């Protein structure tokens, strides 16, 4: 553990706090989209908004979950009217998952409110600090 150093321990502690808060915030945002939305499913909405229509297998691979888990989460989103499935033009046996207009509207409203909270929280930071944090988090996530 010595090679980790005190700065590594500080990082571990701050990441733990950040992740705990992020999980709580994700649950709040999920409930704002729809009262019956599971917190874990909120990330699916983010991905579909960012990447557009995708196959369930692509989503499962992206999140590192099994097909059964993805199928259950997509089924819940479908039941809530937040996603729709359409035939994949590249392979008629498969379907693409995408946000419905209602899903898009609900997600966008919550995302915009979240971005406003981030803007307020980071208002005293200079743009280079924000860029540095984004770059370093990207580097951490890439490994």
mmCIF file with all atom_site columns, C-alpha atoms in Angstrom:
data_model
loop_
_atom_site.group_PDB
_atom_site.id
_atom_site.type_symbol
_atom_site.label_atom_id
_atom_site.label_alt_id
_atom_site.label_comp_id
_atom_site.label_asym_id
_atom_site.label_entity_id
_atom_site.label_seq_id
_atom_site.pdbx_PDB_ins_code
_atom_site.Cartn_x
_atom_site.Cartn_y
_atom_site.Cartn_z
_atom_site.occupancy
_atom_site.B_iso_or_equiv
_atom_site.pdbx_formal_charge
_atom_site.auth_seq_id
_atom_site.auth_comp_id
_atom_site.auth_asym_id
_atom_site.auth_atom_id
_atom_site.pdbx_PDB_model_num
ATOM 1   C CA . UNK A 1 1   ? 0.000   0.000   0.000   1.00 0.00 ? 1   UNK A CA 1
ATOM 2   C CA . UNK A 1 2   ? 2.994   2.316   0.401   1.00 0.00 ? 2   UNK A CA 1
ATOM 3   C CA . UNK A 1 3   ? 3.300   2.849   -3.363  1.00 0.00 ? 3   UNK A CA 1
ATOM 4   C CA . UNK A 1 4   ? -0.210  4.296   -3.357  1.00 0.00 ? 4   UNK A CA 1
ATOM 5   C CA . UNK A 1 5   ? 0.844   7.115   -1.030  1.00 0.00 ? 5   UNK A CA 1
ATOM 6   C CA . UNK A 1 6   ? -1.241  9.554   0.988   1.00 0.00 ? 6   UNK A CA 1
ATOM 7   C CA . UNK A 1 7   ? -2.426  11.366  -2.138  1.00 0.00 ? 7   UNK A CA 1
ATOM 8   C CA . UNK A 1 8   ? -3.832  8.075   -3.433  1.00 0.00 ? 8   UNK A CA 1
ATOM 9   C CA . UNK A 1 9   ? -5.698  7.576   -0.167  1.00 0.00 ? 9   UNK A CA 1
ATOM 10  C CA . UNK A 1 10  ? -7.060  11.130  -0.438  1.00 0.00 ? 10  UNK A CA 1
ATOM 11  C CA . UNK A 1 11  ? -8.222  10.365  -3.981  1.00 0.00 ? 11  UNK A CA 1
ATOM 12  C CA . UNK A 1 12  ? -9.870  7.122   -2.871  1.00 0.00 ? 12  UNK A CA 1
ATOM 13  C CA . UNK A 1 13  ? -11.756 8.935   -0.095  1.00 0.00 ? 13  UNK A CA 1
ATOM 14  C CA . UNK A 1 14  ? -12.916 11.776  -2.401  1.00 0.00 ? 14  UNK A CA 1
ATOM 15  C CA . UNK A 1 15  ? -14.006 9.331   -5.119  1.00 0.00 ? 15  UNK A CA 1
ATOM 16  C CA . UNK A 1 16  ? -16.018 7.371   -2.555  1.00 0.00 ? 16  UNK A CA 1
ATOM 17  C CA . UNK A 1 17  ? -17.843 10.552  -1.486  1.00 0.00 ? 17  UNK A CA 1
ATOM 18  C CA . UNK A 1 18  ? -18.357 11.556  -5.124  1.00 0.00 ? 18  UNK A CA 1
ATOM 19  C CA . UNK A 1 19  ? -19.764 8.146   -6.072  1.00 0.00 ? 19  UNK A CA 1
ATOM 20  C CA . UNK A 1 20  ? -22.076 8.036   -3.050  1.00 0.00 ? 20  UNK A CA 1
ATOM 21  C CA . UNK A 1 21  ? -23.452 11.452  -3.954  1.00 0.00 ? 21  UNK A CA 1
ATOM 22  C CA . UNK A 1 22  ? -23.706 10.530  -7.642  1.00 0.00 ? 22  UNK A CA 1
ATOM 23  C CA . UNK A 1 23  ? -25.784 7.430   -6.805  1.00 0.00 ? 23  UNK A CA 1
ATOM 24  C CA . UNK A 1 24  ? -28.124 9.505   -4.644  1.00 0.00 ? 24  UNK A CA 1
ATOM 25  C CA . UNK A 1 25  ? -28.411 12.180  -7.344  1.00 0.00 ? 25  UNK A CA 1
ATOM 26  C CA . UNK A 1 26  ? -29.056 9.552   -10.007 1.00 0.00 ? 26  UNK A CA 1
ATOM 27  C CA . UNK A 1 27  ? -31.956 8.223   -7.961  1.00 0.00 ? 27  UNK A CA 1
ATOM 28  C CA . UNK A 1 28  ? -33.396 11.718  -7.571  1.00 0.00 ? 28  UNK A CA 1
ATOM 29  C CA . UNK A 1 29  ? -33.076 12.424  -11.295 1.00 0.00 ? 29  UNK A CA 1
ATOM 30  C CA . UNK A 1 30  ? -34.667 9.093   -12.166 1.00 0.00 ? 30  UNK A CA 1
ATOM 31  C CA . UNK A 1 31  ? -37.679 9.922   -9.978  1.00 0.00 ? 31  UNK A CA 1
ATOM 32  C CA . UNK A 1 32  ? -37.917 13.352  -11.625 1.00 0.00 ? 32  UNK A CA 1
ATOM 33  C CA . UNK A 1 33  ? -38.100 11.698  -15.062 1.00 0.00 ? 33  UNK A CA 1
ATOM 34  C CA . UNK A 1 34  ? -40.784 9.303   -13.806 1.00 0.00 ? 34  UNK A CA 1
ATOM 35  C CA . UNK A 1 35  ? -41.716 8.321   -10.241 1.00 0.00 ? 35  UNK A CA 1
ATOM 36  C CA . UNK A 1 36  ? -41.438 4.600   -11.118 1.00 0.00 ? 36  UNK A CA 1
ATOM 37  C CA . UNK A 1 37  ? -38.073 4.820   -12.920 1.00 0.00 ? 37  UNK A CA 1
ATOM 38  C CA . UNK A 1 38  ? -35.277 2.794   -11.330 1.00 0.00 ? 38  UNK A CA 1
ATOM 39  C CA . UNK A 1 39  ? -32.088 4.781   -10.690 1.00 0.00 ? 39  UNK A CA 1
ATOM 40  C CA . UNK A 1 40  ? -30.015 2.308   -12.732 1.00 0.00 ? 40  UNK A CA 1
ATOM 41  C CA . UNK A 1 41  ? -32.233 2.875   -15.762 1.00 0.00 ? 41  UNK A CA 1
ATOM 42  C CA . UNK A 1 42  ? -31.508 6.613   -15.800 1.00 0.00 ? 42  UNK A CA 1
ATOM 43  C CA . UNK A 1 43  ? -28.101 5.876   -17.324 1.00 0.00 ? 43  UNK A CA 1
ATOM 44  C CA . UNK A 1 44  ? -29.826 4.137   -20.222 1.00 0.00 ? 44  UNK A CA 1
ATOM 45  C CA . UNK A 1 45  ? -31.696 7.333   -21.008 1.00 0.00 ? 45  UNK A CA 1
ATOM 46  C CA . UNK A 1 46  ? -28.417 9.264   -20.934 1.00 0.00 ? 46  UNK A CA 1
ATOM 47  C CA . UNK A 1 47  ? -26.812 6.802   -23.325 1.00 0.00 ? 47  UNK A CA 1
ATOM 48  C CA . UNK A 1 48  ? -29.755 6.778   -25.727 1.00 0.00 ? 48  UNK A CA 1
ATOM 49  C CA . UNK A 1 49  ? -29.852 10.573  -25.762 1.00 0.00 ? 49  UNK A CA 1
ATOM 50  C CA . UNK A 1 50  ? -26.096 10.796  -26.392 1.00 0.00 ? 50  UNK A CA 1
ATOM 51  C CA . UNK A 1 51  ? -25.633 7.931   -28.851 1.00 0.00 ? 51  UNK A CA 1
ATOM 52  C CA . UNK A 1 52  ? -29.048 7.623   -30.480 1.00 0.00 ? 52  UNK A CA 1
ATOM 53  C CA . UNK A 1 53  ? -30.876 4.378   -31.285 1.00 0.00 ? 53  UNK A CA 1
ATOM 54  C CA . UNK A 1 54  ? -28.980 1.226   -30.326 1.00 0.00 ? 54  UNK A CA 1
ATOM 55  C CA . UNK A 1 55  ? -29.479 -2.490  -30.060 1.00 0.00 ? 55  UNK A CA 1
ATOM 56  C CA . UNK A 1 56  ? -30.027 -3.915  -26.609 1.00 0.00 ? 56  UNK A CA 1
ATOM 57  C CA . UNK A 1 57  ? -26.846 -5.971  -26.997 1.00 0.00 ? 57  UNK A CA 1
ATOM 58  C CA . UNK A 1 58  ? -24.850 -2.783  -27.653 1.00 0.00 ? 58  UNK A CA 1
ATOM 59  C CA . UNK A 1 59  ? -26.315 -1.182  -24.546 1.00 0.00 ? 59  UNK A CA 1
ATOM 60  C CA . UNK A 1 60  ? -25.558 -4.264  -22.448 1.00 0.00 ? 60  UNK A CA 1
ATOM 61  C CA . UNK A 1 61  ? -21.949 -4.265  -23.674 1.00 0.00 ? 61  UNK A CA 1
ATOM 62  C CA . UNK A 1 62  ? -21.560 -0.535  -23.038 1.00 0.00 ? 62  UNK A CA 1
ATOM 63  C CA . UNK A 1 63  ? -22.777 -0.860  -19.432 1.00 0.00 ? 63  UNK A CA 1
ATOM 64  C CA . UNK A 1 64  ? -21.099 -4.203  -18.809 1.00 0.00 ? 64  UNK A CA 1
ATOM 65  C CA . UNK A 1 65  ? -24.293 -6.003  -17.832 1.00 0.00 ? 65  UNK A CA 1
ATOM 66  C CA . UNK A 1 66  ? -25.890 -9.220  -19.026 1.00 0.00 ? 66  UNK A CA 1
ATOM 67  C CA . UNK A 1 67  ? -28.633 -9.495  -21.598 1.00 0.00 ? 67  UNK A CA 1
ATOM 68  C CA . UNK A 1 68  ? -31.209 -10.444 -18.958 1.00 0.00 ? 68  UNK A CA 1
ATOM 69  C CA . UNK A 1 69  ? -30.468 -7.337  -16.874 1.00 0.00 ? 69  UNK A CA 1
ATOM 70  C CA . UNK A 1 70  ? -30.631 -5.119  -19.936 1.00 0.00 ? 70  UNK A CA 1
ATOM 71  C CA . UNK A 1 71  ? -33.848 -6.741  -21.099 1.00 0.00 ? 71  UNK A CA 1
ATOM 72  C CA . UNK A 1 72  ? -35.473 -6.150  -17.693 1.00 0.00 ? 72  UNK A CA 1
ATOM 73  C CA . UNK A 1 73  ? -34.391 -2.487  -17.575 1.00 0.00 ? 73  UNK A CA 1
ATOM 74  C CA . UNK A 1 74  ? -35.522 -1.856  -21.150 1.00 0.00 ? 74  UNK A CA 1
ATOM 75  C CA . UNK A 1 75  ? -38.838 -3.567  -20.424 1.00 0.00 ? 75  UNK A CA 1
ATOM 76  C CA . UNK A 1 76  ? -39.422 -1.194  -17.518 1.00 0.00 ? 76  UNK A CA 1
ATOM 77  C CA . UNK A 1 77  ? -38.573 1.837   -19.672 1.00 0.00 ? 77  UNK A CA 1
ATOM 78  C CA . UNK A 1 78  ? -40.892 0.551   -22.390 1.00 0.00 ? 78  UNK A CA 1
ATOM 79  C CA . UNK A 1 79  ? -43.731 0.060   -19.895 1.00 0.00 ? 79  UNK A CA 1
ATOM 80  C CA . UNK A 1 80  ? -43.265 3.660   -18.712 1.00 0.00 ? 80  UNK A CA 1
ATOM 81  C CA . UNK A 1 81  ? -43.485 4.891   -22.311 1.00 0.00 ? 81  UNK A CA 1
ATOM 82  C CA . UNK A 1 82  ? -39.949 6.316   -22.282 1.00 0.00 ? 82  UNK A CA 1
ATOM 83  C CA . UNK A 1 83  ? -38.475 4.129   -25.054 1.00 0.00 ? 83  UNK A CA 1
ATOM 84  C CA . UNK A 1 84  ? -39.668 2.452   -28.220 1.00 0.00 ? 84  UNK A CA 1
ATOM 85  C CA . UNK A 1 85  ? -38.272 -0.421  -30.236 1.00 0.00 ? 85  UNK A CA 1
ATOM 86  C CA . UNK A 1 86  ? -38.083 -0.258  -34.012 1.00 0.00 ? 86  UNK A CA 1
ATOM 87  C CA . UNK A 1 87  ? -36.771 -2.802  -36.522 1.00 0.00 ? 87  UNK A CA 1
ATOM 88  C CA . UNK A 1 88  ? -33.057 -2.486  -37.200 1.00 0.00 ? 88  UNK A CA 1
ATOM 89  C CA . UNK A 1 89  ? -32.702 -1.602  -40.902 1.00 0.00 ? 89  UNK A CA 1
ATOM 90  C CA . UNK A 1 90  ? -29.361 -3.441  -40.984 1.00 0.00 ? 90  UNK A CA 1
ATOM 91  C CA . UNK A 1 91  ? -30.879 -6.664  -39.605 1.00 0.00 ? 91  UNK A CA 1
ATOM 92  C CA . UNK A 1 92  ? -34.639 -7.167  -39.569 1.00 0.00 ? 92  UNK A CA 1
ATOM 93  C CA . UNK A 1 93  ? -34.345 -9.815  -36.856 1.00 0.00 ? 93  UNK A CA 1
ATOM 94  C CA . UNK A 1 94  ? -33.017 -7.239  -34.394 1.00 0.00 ? 94  UNK A CA 1
ATOM 95  C CA . UNK A 1 95  ? -34.541 -4.060  -33.043 1.00 0.00 ? 95  UNK A CA 1
ATOM 96  C CA . UNK A 1 96  ? -33.213 -0.656  -32.125 1.00 0.00 ? 96  UNK A CA 1
ATOM 97  C CA . UNK A 1 97  ? -34.098 1.035   -28.861 1.00 0.00 ? 97  UNK A CA 1
ATOM 98  C CA . UNK A 1 98  ? -34.697 4.779   -28.863 1.00 0.00 ? 98  UNK A CA 1
ATOM 99  C CA . UNK A 1 99  ? -36.282 7.442   -26.711 1.00 0.00 ? 99  UNK A CA 1
ATOM 100 C CA . UNK A 1 100 ? -39.929 8.214   -27.366 1.00 0.00 ? 100 UNK A CA 1
ATOM 101 C CA . UNK A 1 101 ? -40.866 11.894  -27.729 1.00 0.00 ? 101 UNK A CA 1
ATOM 102 C CA . UNK A 1 102 ? -42.171 11.778  -24.144 1.00 0.00 ? 102 UNK A CA 1
ATOM 103 C CA . UNK A 1 103 ? -38.982 10.067  -22.951 1.00 0.00 ? 103 UNK A CA 1
ATOM 104 C CA . UNK A 1 104 ? -36.883 12.675  -24.717 1.00 0.00 ? 104 UNK A CA 1
ATOM 105 C CA . UNK A 1 105 ? -38.913 15.561  -23.244 1.00 0.00 ? 105 UNK A CA 1
ATOM 106 C CA . UNK A 1 106 ? -38.822 14.195  -19.695 1.00 0.00 ? 106 UNK A CA 1
ATOM 107 C CA . UNK A 1 107 ? -35.118 13.347  -19.882 1.00 0.00 ? 107 UNK A CA 1
ATOM 108 C CA . UNK A 1 108 ? -34.168 16.711  -21.416 1.00 0.00 ? 108 UNK A CA 1
ATOM 109 C CA . UNK A 1 109 ? -36.026 18.630  -18.707 1.00 0.00 ? 109 UNK A CA 1
ATOM 110 C CA . UNK A 1 110 ? -34.198 16.736  -15.938 1.00 0.00 ? 110 UNK A CA 1
ATOM 111 C CA . UNK A 1 111 ? -30.820 16.894  -17.721 1.00 0.00 ? 111 UNK A CA 1
ATOM 112 C CA . UNK A 1 112 ? -31.118 20.653  -18.192 1.00 0.00 ? 112 UNK A CA 1
ATOM 113 C CA . UNK A 1 113 ? -31.927 21.101  -14.498 1.00 0.00 ? 113 UNK A CA 1
ATOM 114 C CA . UNK A 1 114 ? -28.892 18.951  -13.592 1.00 0.00 ? 114 UNK A CA 1
ATOM 115 C CA . UNK A 1 115 ? -26.660 21.031  -15.852 1.00 0.00 ? 115 UNK A CA 1
ATOM 116 C CA . UNK A 1 116 ? -27.929 24.187  -14.173 1.00 0.00 ? 116 UNK A CA 1
ATOM 117 C CA . UNK A 1 117 ? -26.995 22.729  -10.768 1.00 0.00 ? 117 UNK A CA 1
ATOM 118 C CA . UNK A 1 118 ? -23.489 21.914  -12.082 1.00 0.00 ? 118 UNK A CA 1
ATOM 119 C CA . UNK A 1 119 ? -23.168 25.437  -13.497 1.00 0.00 ? 119 UNK A CA 1
ATOM 120 C CA . UNK A 1 120 ? -24.061 26.949  -10.113 1.00 0.00 ? 120 UNK A CA 1
ATOM 121 C CA . UNK A 1 121 ? -21.692 24.626  -8.262  1.00 0.00 ? 121 UNK A CA 1
ATOM 122 C CA . UNK A 1 122 ? -18.809 25.383  -10.648 1.00 0.00 ? 122 UNK A CA 1
ATOM 123 C CA . UNK A 1 123 ? -19.520 29.107  -11.046 1.00 0.00 ? 123 UNK A CA 1
ATOM 124 C CA . UNK A 1 124 ? -16.482 30.092  -8.953  1.00 0.00 ? 124 UNK A CA 1
ATOM 125 C CA . UNK A 1 125 ? -14.126 27.786  -10.901 1.00 0.00 ? 125 UNK A CA 1
ATOM 126 C CA . UNK A 1 126 ? -12.213 29.097  -13.868 1.00 0.00 ? 126 UNK A CA 1
ATOM 127 C CA . UNK A 1 127 ? -12.738 27.347  -17.194 1.00 0.00 ? 127 UNK A CA 1
ATOM 128 C CA . UNK A 1 128 ? -9.287  25.770  -17.142 1.00 0.00 ? 128 UNK A CA 1
ATOM 129 C CA . UNK A 1 129 ? -10.014 24.071  -13.809 1.00 0.00 ? 129 UNK A CA 1
ATOM 130 C CA . UNK A 1 130 ? -13.230 22.636  -15.245 1.00 0.00 ? 130 UNK A CA 1
ATOM 131 C CA . UNK A 1 131 ? -11.394 21.488  -18.384 1.00 0.00 ? 131 UNK A CA 1
ATOM 132 C CA . UNK A 1 132 ? -8.644  19.906  -16.258 1.00 0.00 ? 132 UNK A CA 1
ATOM 133 C CA . UNK A 1 133 ? -11.187 18.034  -14.134 1.00 0.00 ? 133 UNK A CA 1
ATOM 134 C CA . UNK A 1 134 ? -12.991 16.763  -17.242 1.00 0.00 ? 134 UNK A CA 1
ATOM 135 C CA . UNK A 1 135 ? -9.691  15.673  -18.825 1.00 0.00 ? 135 UNK A CA 1
ATOM 136 C CA . UNK A 1 136 ? -8.518  13.866  -15.699 1.00 0.00 ? 136 UNK A CA 1
ATOM 137 C CA . UNK A 1 137 ? -11.844 12.113  -15.145 1.00 0.00 ? 137 UNK A CA 1
ATOM 138 C CA . UNK A 1 138 ? -11.808 11.022  -18.787 1.00 0.00 ? 138 UNK A CA 1
ATOM 139 C CA . UNK A 1 139 ? -8.313  9.623   -18.276 1.00 0.00 ? 139 UNK A CA 1
ATOM 140 C CA . UNK A 1 140 ? -9.407  7.800   -15.114 1.00 0.00 ? 140 UNK A CA 1
ATOM 141 C CA . UNK A 1 141 ? -12.491 6.369   -16.868 1.00 0.00 ? 141 UNK A CA 1
ATOM 142 C CA . UNK A 1 142 ? -10.453 5.234   -19.884 1.00 0.00 ? 142 UNK A CA 1
ATOM 143 C CA . UNK A 1 143 ? -8.203  2.917   -17.873 1.00 0.00 ? 143 UNK A CA 1
#
